[in-house]
Amino acid sequence: MTNNSSKKSKILIIGVTGSLGFDLAKASVGASHPTFGLVRDSAFSDPNKSEKLQFLSNAGVTLLKGSLQDEDSLIEAIKKVDVVICSIPSQHVLDQKLLIQAIKLAGCIKRFIPSEFGLDPDKSQVADLDYSFYSKKAEIRRLIEAEHIPYTYICCNFFMRFLLPSLVQPGLKSPPRDKVTIYGDGTIKGVFVKESDVAAFTVCTVDDPRSLNKALYLRPPGNVYSMNELMEIWETKIGKELQKTCITEQELLEKIKAMCRNPIPGLHGDGFHIFCFC
């Protein structure tokens, strides 16, 4: 009997205890790739993370101890695989610099997928209020390209769990039932995706030569909606028309500036993501 996994690229995933990283590891194993996860020592003593690690280990993921701050552990892990996928949080995106150096030194990686998984950083700018959110990701792209490391960039727009449960209403955890704020004229469309779908899509690219050294965009037609369309669907569902307040681009900019001065817990990043709907 032929072992399908012997024909598949070996994949190292960094960030397997995160939401997307966990889904990436499951998708990789599910697609019969020999799968490895780089895990910090501290994760094994964290109850929530250790539960995920046990699940992945039982599923067939090989867990390797190491960190993005330890070049030796990075090189050791990288030499075991063909592909590296990084899914660390966006605020730590520059921590990939040592990883890129390790990939270059190891010299065996045929594909690197850096931690992006959002809007295309080369095409996104949010009024200089994003704390260099996109410029840092673009900086990592330029470093990868300068080192001539084979890559694929995954651009998947918005994860559903961040904005869709509240119908793009900052501070709410469920859709509004009385009044709603519309940003701009409500006609700009956004793409909403699930992490599990993004993970499956990402894993499908690793052995596909068509995706080498390209930015790929995940835009399922059934996942593309404007705010007006989302509101119409919700109003139909609850059998009630909501009171709507429209916020102009300039008004939203002022609100974002106010949020920057007095941040609301749990709303980090929501302001400039919502700005994309104006």
Short mmCIF file of C-alpha atoms in Angstrom, two decimals:
data_model
loop_
_atom_site.label_atom_id
_atom_site.label_comp_id
_atom_site.label_asym_id
_atom_site.label_seq_id
_atom_site.Cartn_x
_atom_site.Cartn_y
_atom_site.Cartn_z
CA MET A 1 0.00 0.00 0.00
CA THR A 2 1.31 3.46 -0.91
CA ASN A 3 1.73 5.91 1.94
CA ASN A 4 0.12 9.14 0.71
CA SER A 5 1.97 11.21 3.31
CA SER A 6 5.32 10.26 1.72
CA LYS A 7 4.34 12.32 -1.34
CA LYS A 8 3.26 15.33 0.67
CA SER A 9 5.42 18.20 1.85
CA LYS A 10 6.40 18.17 5.50
CA ILE A 11 4.95 21.26 7.18
CA LEU A 12 6.11 23.19 10.25
CA ILE A 13 3.45 25.42 11.78
CA ILE A 14 4.40 28.18 14.19
CA GLY A 15 1.58 29.34 16.45
CA VAL A 16 -0.37 26.07 16.77
CA THR A 17 -2.03 27.08 20.05
CA GLY A 18 -3.67 30.11 18.44
CA SER A 19 -7.07 29.93 16.78
CA LEU A 20 -5.80 29.94 13.18
CA GLY A 21 -2.66 27.95 13.96
CA PHE A 22 -4.73 25.21 15.57
CA ASP A 23 -6.93 25.01 12.48
CA LEU A 24 -3.84 25.01 10.24
CA ALA A 25 -2.38 22.05 12.12
CA LYS A 26 -5.66 20.13 11.89
CA ALA A 27 -5.97 20.91 8.17
CA SER A 28 -2.38 19.85 7.52
CA VAL A 29 -2.81 16.50 9.27
CA GLY A 30 -6.19 16.06 7.60
CA ALA A 31 -4.54 16.49 4.20
CA SER A 32 -1.97 13.77 5.08
CA HIS A 33 1.00 16.13 5.43
CA PRO A 34 3.63 15.12 7.99
CA THR A 35 2.99 17.99 10.40
CA PHE A 36 5.16 19.62 13.04
CA GLY A 37 4.34 22.36 15.51
CA LEU A 38 6.91 24.66 17.13
CA VAL A 39 5.85 25.23 20.73
CA ARG A 40 7.31 27.27 23.56
CA ASP A 41 8.07 25.48 26.84
CA SER A 42 5.57 27.67 28.69
CA ALA A 43 2.67 26.45 26.50
CA PHE A 44 2.80 22.97 28.01
CA SER A 45 2.02 24.35 31.48
CA ASP A 46 -0.86 26.53 30.30
CA PRO A 47 -4.14 24.57 30.81
CA ASN A 48 -5.86 25.91 27.69
CA LYS A 49 -2.83 25.53 25.44
CA SER A 50 -1.82 22.14 26.81
CA GLU A 51 -5.29 20.79 26.00
CA LYS A 52 -4.89 21.90 22.39
CA LEU A 53 -1.39 20.44 22.25
CA GLN A 54 -2.63 17.09 23.54
CA PHE A 55 -5.35 17.07 20.89
CA LEU A 56 -2.84 17.83 18.13
CA SER A 57 -0.39 15.25 19.41
CA ASN A 58 -3.12 12.60 19.43
CA ALA A 59 -4.03 13.64 15.88
CA GLY A 60 -0.49 13.01 14.68
CA VAL A 61 1.24 16.39 14.96
CA THR A 62 4.87 16.20 16.10
CA LEU A 63 5.47 18.90 18.71
CA LEU A 64 8.90 20.50 18.81
CA LYS A 65 10.07 22.77 21.61
CA GLY A 66 11.42 26.13 20.48
CA SER A 67 10.60 29.79 19.97
CA LEU A 68 10.96 32.65 17.53
CA GLN A 69 13.63 34.11 19.79
CA ASP A 70 15.86 31.00 19.69
CA GLU A 71 17.67 30.66 16.37
CA ASP A 72 19.13 27.23 17.15
CA SER A 73 15.71 25.73 17.87
CA LEU A 74 14.32 27.35 14.73
CA ILE A 75 17.03 25.93 12.48
CA GLU A 76 16.69 22.48 14.07
CA ALA A 77 12.94 22.48 13.45
CA ILE A 78 13.17 23.94 9.95
CA LYS A 79 15.62 21.25 8.81
CA LYS A 80 12.94 18.62 9.46
CA VAL A 81 10.45 20.09 6.95
CA ASP A 82 9.82 21.45 3.46
CA VAL A 83 7.30 24.20 4.25
CA VAL A 84 6.99 26.71 7.09
CA ILE A 85 3.67 28.38 7.93
CA CYS A 86 3.66 31.12 10.56
CA SER A 87 0.41 32.18 12.25
CA ILE A 88 1.53 34.37 15.12
CA PRO A 89 -0.61 37.37 16.22
CA SER A 90 -0.34 40.46 14.03
CA GLN A 91 1.13 42.59 16.83
CA HIS A 92 4.15 40.25 16.88
CA VAL A 93 4.62 40.10 13.11
CA LEU A 94 8.15 41.54 13.24
CA ASP A 95 9.20 38.58 15.40
CA GLN A 96 9.42 36.70 12.10
CA LYS A 97 12.72 38.42 11.26
CA LEU A 98 14.83 35.80 13.05
CA LEU A 99 12.66 33.06 11.50
CA ILE A 100 13.44 34.40 8.03
CA GLN A 101 17.13 34.41 8.87
CA ALA A 102 16.88 30.82 10.11
CA ILE A 103 15.04 29.73 6.94
CA LYS A 104 17.82 31.29 4.87
CA LEU A 105 20.52 29.55 6.90
CA ALA A 106 18.77 26.17 6.81
CA GLY A 107 18.52 26.35 3.03
CA CYS A 108 15.94 23.58 2.68
CA ILE A 109 12.56 25.35 2.63
CA LYS A 110 10.64 25.26 -0.64
CA ARG A 111 7.79 27.47 0.61
CA PHE A 112 7.32 30.00 3.43
CA ILE A 113 3.86 31.32 4.27
CA PRO A 114 4.32 34.26 6.67
CA SER A 115 1.80 35.47 9.20
CA GLU A 116 -0.58 37.71 7.23
CA PHE A 117 -4.06 36.23 6.76
CA GLY A 118 -5.88 39.55 6.38
CA LEU A 119 -5.98 42.44 3.94
CA ASP A 120 -3.10 42.76 1.47
CA PRO A 121 -0.55 44.98 3.29
CA ASP A 122 0.81 46.28 0.00
CA LYS A 123 -2.65 47.59 -0.93
CA SER A 124 -3.96 48.74 2.46
CA GLN A 125 -3.48 51.98 4.34
CA VAL A 126 -5.79 53.28 7.02
CA ALA A 127 -5.25 56.98 7.47
CA ASP A 128 -2.02 56.56 9.50
CA LEU A 129 -4.07 55.34 12.46
CA ASP A 130 -3.25 51.65 12.34
CA TYR A 131 -0.06 51.70 14.47
CA SER A 132 1.90 50.53 11.40
CA PHE A 133 -0.26 47.37 11.34
CA TYR A 134 0.07 46.94 7.58
CA SER A 135 3.49 48.50 7.07
CA LYS A 136 5.03 45.92 9.44
CA LYS A 137 3.56 43.08 7.38
CA ALA A 138 4.85 44.76 4.21
CA GLU A 139 8.28 45.03 5.84
CA ILE A 140 8.31 41.27 6.39
CA ARG A 141 7.35 40.73 2.73
CA ARG A 142 10.27 42.83 1.53
CA LEU A 143 12.68 40.94 3.78
CA ILE A 144 11.47 37.56 2.45
CA GLU A 145 11.86 38.75 -1.12
CA ALA A 146 15.30 40.27 -0.48
CA GLU A 147 16.49 36.91 0.88
CA HIS A 148 15.04 35.10 -2.17
CA ILE A 149 12.98 32.77 0.01
CA PRO A 150 10.15 31.00 -1.89
CA TYR A 151 6.84 32.28 -0.53
CA THR A 152 3.08 32.42 -0.76
CA TYR A 153 1.11 35.28 0.81
CA ILE A 154 -2.44 34.49 1.92
CA CYS A 155 -4.87 37.43 1.85
CA CYS A 156 -8.22 36.45 3.31
CA ASN A 157 -9.70 39.77 4.49
CA PHE A 158 -11.80 39.52 7.70
CA PHE A 159 -12.25 36.59 10.06
CA MET A 160 -15.96 36.19 10.75
CA ARG A 161 -15.58 35.92 14.51
CA PHE A 162 -14.19 39.45 14.86
CA LEU A 163 -16.83 41.60 13.16
CA LEU A 164 -19.71 39.48 11.91
CA PRO A 165 -21.25 38.38 15.26
CA SER A 166 -21.96 42.03 16.09
CA LEU A 167 -22.77 43.04 12.50
CA VAL A 168 -19.72 45.32 12.57
CA GLN A 169 -20.80 47.16 15.73
CA PRO A 170 -17.78 47.77 18.03
CA GLY A 171 -18.38 46.78 21.64
CA LEU A 172 -21.27 44.42 20.93
CA LYS A 173 -21.02 40.64 21.19
CA SER A 174 -24.29 39.93 19.38
CA PRO A 175 -26.25 41.64 16.58
CA PRO A 176 -28.22 44.78 17.53
CA ARG A 177 -31.99 44.53 17.81
CA ASP A 178 -33.00 48.20 17.96
CA LYS A 179 -30.51 50.54 16.30
CA VAL A 180 -27.43 50.14 14.18
CA THR A 181 -24.55 52.29 12.91
CA ILE A 182 -23.80 52.24 9.18
CA TYR A 183 -20.32 53.30 8.09
CA GLY A 184 -20.22 55.40 4.95
CA ASP A 185 -23.19 54.70 2.70
CA GLY A 186 -23.18 50.99 3.58
CA THR A 187 -22.43 49.80 0.04
CA ILE A 188 -18.73 48.90 0.40
CA LYS A 189 -18.34 45.14 0.48
CA GLY A 190 -16.20 43.06 2.83
CA VAL A 191 -15.16 39.41 2.66
CA PHE A 192 -15.89 37.34 5.79
CA VAL A 193 -14.20 33.96 6.22
CA LYS A 194 -13.81 31.26 8.87
CA GLU A 195 -10.38 30.34 10.16
CA SER A 196 -10.98 26.67 9.36
CA ASP A 197 -11.67 27.53 5.70
CA VAL A 198 -8.59 29.76 5.55
CA ALA A 199 -6.54 26.92 7.02
CA ALA A 200 -7.78 24.41 4.45
CA PHE A 201 -7.13 26.87 1.62
CA THR A 202 -3.62 27.62 2.91
CA VAL A 203 -2.64 23.96 3.18
CA CYS A 204 -3.90 23.35 -0.37
CA THR A 205 -1.38 25.89 -1.70
CA VAL A 206 1.82 24.39 -0.31
CA ASP A 207 2.40 21.86 -3.10
CA ASP A 208 0.74 23.84 -5.88
CA PRO A 209 3.36 25.39 -8.22
CA ARG A 210 0.82 27.96 -9.40
CA SER A 211 0.87 29.64 -5.99
CA LEU A 212 4.66 29.95 -5.71
CA ASN A 213 5.88 33.52 -5.12
CA LYS A 214 2.38 34.93 -5.38
CA ALA A 215 -0.21 36.62 -3.18
CA LEU A 216 -3.42 34.60 -3.13
CA TYR A 217 -6.83 36.08 -2.34
CA LEU A 218 -9.58 34.10 -0.63
CA ARG A 219 -12.89 35.59 -1.76
CA PRO A 220 -15.73 33.03 -1.81
CA PRO A 221 -18.65 34.75 -3.64
CA GLY A 222 -21.11 33.69 -0.94
CA ASN A 223 -18.98 35.40 1.75
CA VAL A 224 -18.95 38.89 0.23
CA TYR A 225 -21.40 41.35 1.77
CA SER A 226 -21.87 45.06 2.30
CA MET A 227 -23.16 46.45 5.59
CA ASN A 228 -26.49 47.23 3.94
CA GLU A 229 -26.82 43.62 2.80
CA LEU A 230 -25.92 42.28 6.24
CA MET A 231 -28.51 44.53 7.86
CA GLU A 232 -31.18 43.49 5.38
CA ILE A 233 -30.53 39.81 6.13
CA TRP A 234 -30.68 40.44 9.89
CA GLU A 235 -33.84 42.56 9.69
CA THR A 236 -35.54 39.82 7.68
CA LYS A 237 -34.50 37.25 10.27
CA ILE A 238 -35.81 39.20 13.28
CA GLY A 239 -38.83 40.63 11.45
CA LYS A 240 -38.00 44.18 12.43
CA GLU A 241 -36.49 47.26 10.80
CA LEU A 242 -33.62 48.76 12.79
CA GLN A 243 -33.07 52.45 13.40
CA LYS A 244 -30.03 53.38 11.30
CA THR A 245 -27.42 56.06 11.89
CA CYS A 246 -24.91 56.78 9.15
CA ILE A 247 -21.34 57.77 10.01
CA THR A 248 -19.25 59.56 7.39
CA GLU A 249 -15.60 58.82 6.74
CA GLN A 250 -14.49 61.98 8.57
CA GLU A 251 -16.72 61.26 11.55
CA LEU A 252 -15.33 57.74 11.78
CA LEU A 253 -11.76 59.06 11.67
CA GLU A 254 -12.54 61.28 14.63
CA LYS A 255 -14.02 58.32 16.51
CA ILE A 256 -10.93 56.23 15.79
CA LYS A 257 -8.70 59.02 17.08
CA ALA A 258 -10.78 59.15 20.24
CA MET A 259 -10.50 55.35 20.63
CA CYS A 260 -6.73 55.67 20.26
CA ARG A 261 -6.65 58.24 23.07
CA ASN A 262 -9.04 56.26 25.27
CA PRO A 263 -8.98 52.65 24.09
CA ILE A 264 -11.95 50.43 24.93
CA PRO A 265 -10.91 46.99 26.26
CA GLY A 266 -11.34 44.30 23.63
CA LEU A 267 -11.59 46.72 20.69
CA HIS A 268 -7.93 46.75 19.61
CA GLY A 269 -7.86 47.06 15.84
CA ASP A 270 -11.64 47.28 15.30
CA GLY A 271 -11.54 50.95 14.40
CA PHE A 272 -9.26 50.75 11.40
CA HIS A 273 -10.83 47.49 10.23
CA ILE A 274 -14.24 49.16 10.24
CA PHE A 275 -12.73 52.08 8.32
CA CYS A 276 -12.38 49.69 5.37
CA PHE A 277 -16.20 49.73 5.05
CA CYS A 278 -16.31 53.47 4.37
#
